[in-house]
Short mmCIF file of C-alpha atoms and ligand atoms in Angstrom, two decimals:
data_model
loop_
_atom_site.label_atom_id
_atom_site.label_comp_id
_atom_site.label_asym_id
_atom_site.label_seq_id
_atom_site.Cartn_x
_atom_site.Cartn_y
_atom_site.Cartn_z
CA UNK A 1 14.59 10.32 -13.85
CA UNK A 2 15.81 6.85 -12.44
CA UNK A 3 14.45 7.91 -8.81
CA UNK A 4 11.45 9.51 -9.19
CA UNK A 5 9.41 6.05 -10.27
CA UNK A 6 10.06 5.18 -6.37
CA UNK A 7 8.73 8.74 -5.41
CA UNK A 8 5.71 8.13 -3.71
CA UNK A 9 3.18 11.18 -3.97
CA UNK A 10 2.18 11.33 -0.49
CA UNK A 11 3.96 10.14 2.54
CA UNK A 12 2.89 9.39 6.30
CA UNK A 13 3.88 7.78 9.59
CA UNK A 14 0.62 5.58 9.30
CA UNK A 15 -2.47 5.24 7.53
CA UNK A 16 -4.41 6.63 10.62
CA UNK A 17 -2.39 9.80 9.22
CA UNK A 18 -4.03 9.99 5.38
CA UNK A 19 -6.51 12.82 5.70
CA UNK A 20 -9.49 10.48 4.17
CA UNK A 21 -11.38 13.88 3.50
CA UNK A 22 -8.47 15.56 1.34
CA UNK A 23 -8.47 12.68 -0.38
CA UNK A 24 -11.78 12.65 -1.32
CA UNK A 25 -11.58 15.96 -2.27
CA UNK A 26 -8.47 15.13 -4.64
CA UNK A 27 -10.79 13.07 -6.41
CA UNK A 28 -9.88 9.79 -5.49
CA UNK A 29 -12.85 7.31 -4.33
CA UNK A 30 -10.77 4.28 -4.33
CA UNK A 31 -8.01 2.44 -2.14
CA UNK A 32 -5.71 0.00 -2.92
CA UNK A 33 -3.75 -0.86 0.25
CA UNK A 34 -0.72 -3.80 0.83
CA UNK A 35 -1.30 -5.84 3.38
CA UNK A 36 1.91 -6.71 5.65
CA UNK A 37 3.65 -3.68 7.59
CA UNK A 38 1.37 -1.59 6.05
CA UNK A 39 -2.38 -2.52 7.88
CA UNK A 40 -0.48 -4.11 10.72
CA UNK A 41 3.00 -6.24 11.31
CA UNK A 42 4.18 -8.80 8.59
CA UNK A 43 2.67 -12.00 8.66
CA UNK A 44 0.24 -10.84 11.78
CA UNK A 45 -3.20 -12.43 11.84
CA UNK A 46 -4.73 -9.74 14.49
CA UNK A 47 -6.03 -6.88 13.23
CA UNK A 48 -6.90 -4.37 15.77
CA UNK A 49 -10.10 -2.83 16.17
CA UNK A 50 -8.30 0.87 15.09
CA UNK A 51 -7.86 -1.31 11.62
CA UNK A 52 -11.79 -2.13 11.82
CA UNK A 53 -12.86 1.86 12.52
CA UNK A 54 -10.77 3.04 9.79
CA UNK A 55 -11.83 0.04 7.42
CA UNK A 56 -15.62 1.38 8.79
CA UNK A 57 -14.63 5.10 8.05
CA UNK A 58 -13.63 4.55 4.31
CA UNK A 59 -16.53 2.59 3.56
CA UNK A 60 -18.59 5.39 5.25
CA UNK A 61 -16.94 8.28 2.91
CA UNK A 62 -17.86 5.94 -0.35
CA UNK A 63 -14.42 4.32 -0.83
CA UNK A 64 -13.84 1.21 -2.52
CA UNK A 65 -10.97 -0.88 -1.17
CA UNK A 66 -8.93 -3.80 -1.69
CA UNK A 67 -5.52 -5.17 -0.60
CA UNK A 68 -3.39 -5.74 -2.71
CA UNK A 69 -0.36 -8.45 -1.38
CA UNK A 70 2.23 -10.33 -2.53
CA UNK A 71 1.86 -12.35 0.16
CA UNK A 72 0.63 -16.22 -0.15
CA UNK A 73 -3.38 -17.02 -0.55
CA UNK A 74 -3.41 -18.59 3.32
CA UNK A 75 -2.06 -15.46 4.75
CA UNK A 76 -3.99 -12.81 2.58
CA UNK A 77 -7.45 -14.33 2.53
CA UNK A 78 -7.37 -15.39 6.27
CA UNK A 79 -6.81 -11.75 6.84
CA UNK A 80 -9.42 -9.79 4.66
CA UNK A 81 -12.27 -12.34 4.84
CA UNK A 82 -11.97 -11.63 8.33
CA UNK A 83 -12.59 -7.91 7.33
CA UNK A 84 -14.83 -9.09 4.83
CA UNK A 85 -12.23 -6.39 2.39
CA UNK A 86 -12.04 -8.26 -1.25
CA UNK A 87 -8.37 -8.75 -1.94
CA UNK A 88 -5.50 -10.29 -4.62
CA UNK A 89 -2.71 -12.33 -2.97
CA UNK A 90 0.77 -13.02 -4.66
CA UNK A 91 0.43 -9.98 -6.61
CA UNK A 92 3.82 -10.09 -7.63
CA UNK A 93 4.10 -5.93 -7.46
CA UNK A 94 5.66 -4.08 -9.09
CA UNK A 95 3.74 -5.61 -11.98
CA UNK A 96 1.51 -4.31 -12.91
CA UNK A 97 -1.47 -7.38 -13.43
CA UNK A 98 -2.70 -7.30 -10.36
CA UNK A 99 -3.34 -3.43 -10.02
CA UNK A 100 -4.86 -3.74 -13.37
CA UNK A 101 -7.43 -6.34 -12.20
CA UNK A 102 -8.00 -4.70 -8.87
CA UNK A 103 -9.12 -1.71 -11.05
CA UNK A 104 -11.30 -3.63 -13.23
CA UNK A 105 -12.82 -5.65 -10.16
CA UNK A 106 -13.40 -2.59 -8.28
CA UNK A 107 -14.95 -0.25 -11.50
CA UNK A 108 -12.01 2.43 -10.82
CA UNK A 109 -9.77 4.53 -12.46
CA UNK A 110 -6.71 4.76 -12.10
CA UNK A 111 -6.76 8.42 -11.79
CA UNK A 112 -9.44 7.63 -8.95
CA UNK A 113 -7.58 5.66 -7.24
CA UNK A 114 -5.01 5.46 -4.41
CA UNK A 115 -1.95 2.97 -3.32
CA UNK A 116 -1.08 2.55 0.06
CA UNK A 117 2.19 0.63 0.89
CA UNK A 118 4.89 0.79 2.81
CA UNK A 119 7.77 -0.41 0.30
CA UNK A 120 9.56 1.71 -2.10
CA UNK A 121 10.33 -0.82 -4.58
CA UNK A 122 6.88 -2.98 -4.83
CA UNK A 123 4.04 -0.62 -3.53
CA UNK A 124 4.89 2.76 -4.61
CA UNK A 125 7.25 1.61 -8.03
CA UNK A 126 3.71 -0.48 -8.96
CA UNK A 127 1.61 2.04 -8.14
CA UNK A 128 3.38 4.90 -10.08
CA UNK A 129 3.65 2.82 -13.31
CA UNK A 130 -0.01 2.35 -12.78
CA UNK A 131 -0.62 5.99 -12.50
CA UNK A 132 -1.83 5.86 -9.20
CA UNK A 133 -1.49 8.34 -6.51
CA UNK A 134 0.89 7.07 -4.30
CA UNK A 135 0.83 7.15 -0.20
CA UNK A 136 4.21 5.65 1.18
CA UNK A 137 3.96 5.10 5.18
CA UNK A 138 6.24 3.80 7.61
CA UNK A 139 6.47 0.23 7.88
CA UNK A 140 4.41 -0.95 11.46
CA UNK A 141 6.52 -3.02 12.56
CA UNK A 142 10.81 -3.89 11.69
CA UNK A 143 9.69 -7.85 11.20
CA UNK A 144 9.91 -8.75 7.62
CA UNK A 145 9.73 -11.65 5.53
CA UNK A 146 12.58 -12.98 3.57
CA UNK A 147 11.90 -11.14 0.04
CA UNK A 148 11.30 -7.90 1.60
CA UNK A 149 14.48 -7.76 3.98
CA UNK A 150 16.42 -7.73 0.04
CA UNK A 151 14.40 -4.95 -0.63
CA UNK A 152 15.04 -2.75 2.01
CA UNK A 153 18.82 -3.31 1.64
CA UNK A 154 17.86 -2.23 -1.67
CA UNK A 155 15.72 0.95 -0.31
CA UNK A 156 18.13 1.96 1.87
CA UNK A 157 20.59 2.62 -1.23
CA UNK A 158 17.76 4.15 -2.81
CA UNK A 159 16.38 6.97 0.13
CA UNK A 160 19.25 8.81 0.72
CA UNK A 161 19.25 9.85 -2.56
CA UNK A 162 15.44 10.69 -2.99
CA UNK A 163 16.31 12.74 0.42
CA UNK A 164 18.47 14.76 -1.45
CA UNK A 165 16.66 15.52 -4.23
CA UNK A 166 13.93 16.69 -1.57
CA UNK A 167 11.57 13.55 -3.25
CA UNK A 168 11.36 12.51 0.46
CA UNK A 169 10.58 14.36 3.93
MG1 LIG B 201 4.28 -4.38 2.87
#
């Protein structure tokens, strides 16, 4: 069905909220997170040091992780060479290239391997064509940029819907 390619598998208020040890136990040993509204408000250069502990905690349970943005090069790389966290800017998700080389890059599966984001119709629609599991959370902060404000008019159509059908909490 139409809806369900939006459906994410998992879905939280932040990523301090993903129970890192479940997902270990699920088999997964590999995160692929977006970068704006998902780690911390669109087109924010801070990261705060809650960021930095969980970045600290994955790496300590034997994840790999990227982010994976659509973003411009300036923004992402500024960001994760900061956090020393390898990354792929203008992804252009939903696509599916990028994913693909973040895969290959990284030595993962996809079956391994988990999506973060915090949009319906880039993060989660990529990341289920991929075969990925799928962790939708709430965007941090309301600010978006241009491209994304069409796609929430967008998701907004689309979530009611997915409510209904109990595909969304
Ligand atoms: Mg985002």
């Amino acid at each position: 069905m139409f809806l369900k390619k939006f459906a994410p598998d998992l879905y939280v208020q932040s990523i301090y909220d993903i129970k890192l040890d479940l997902l270990k136990k699920q088999g997964i040993n590999t995160i692929v997170t977006d970068l704006d509204n998902t780690l911390v408000e669109a087109d924010s250069p801070d990261f705060t040091p809650k960021l930095v502990k969980w970045l600290d905690d994955l790496q300590e349970l034997g994840f790999k992780v990227m982010i994976v943005s659509n973003n411009s090069k300036l923004r992402v790389s500024n960001f994760a060479e900061a956090l020393t966290v390898p990354y792929i800017y203008r992804a252009k998700k939903p696509i599916k290239t990028a994913f693909i080389k973040a895969l290959k890059q990284l030595e993962s599966k996809a079956c391994e391997t988990a999506l973060i984001g915090d949009q319906l119709l880039t993060d989660i629609l990529g990341g289920n064509r991929m075969g990925l599991y799928t962790i939708l959370v709430t965007p941090v902060s309301e600010k978006d940029g241009l491209g994304t404000k069409i796609n929430r008019r967008i998701e907004r159509l689309i979530v009611p819907r997915m409510k209904k059908r109990g595909m969304l909490p």
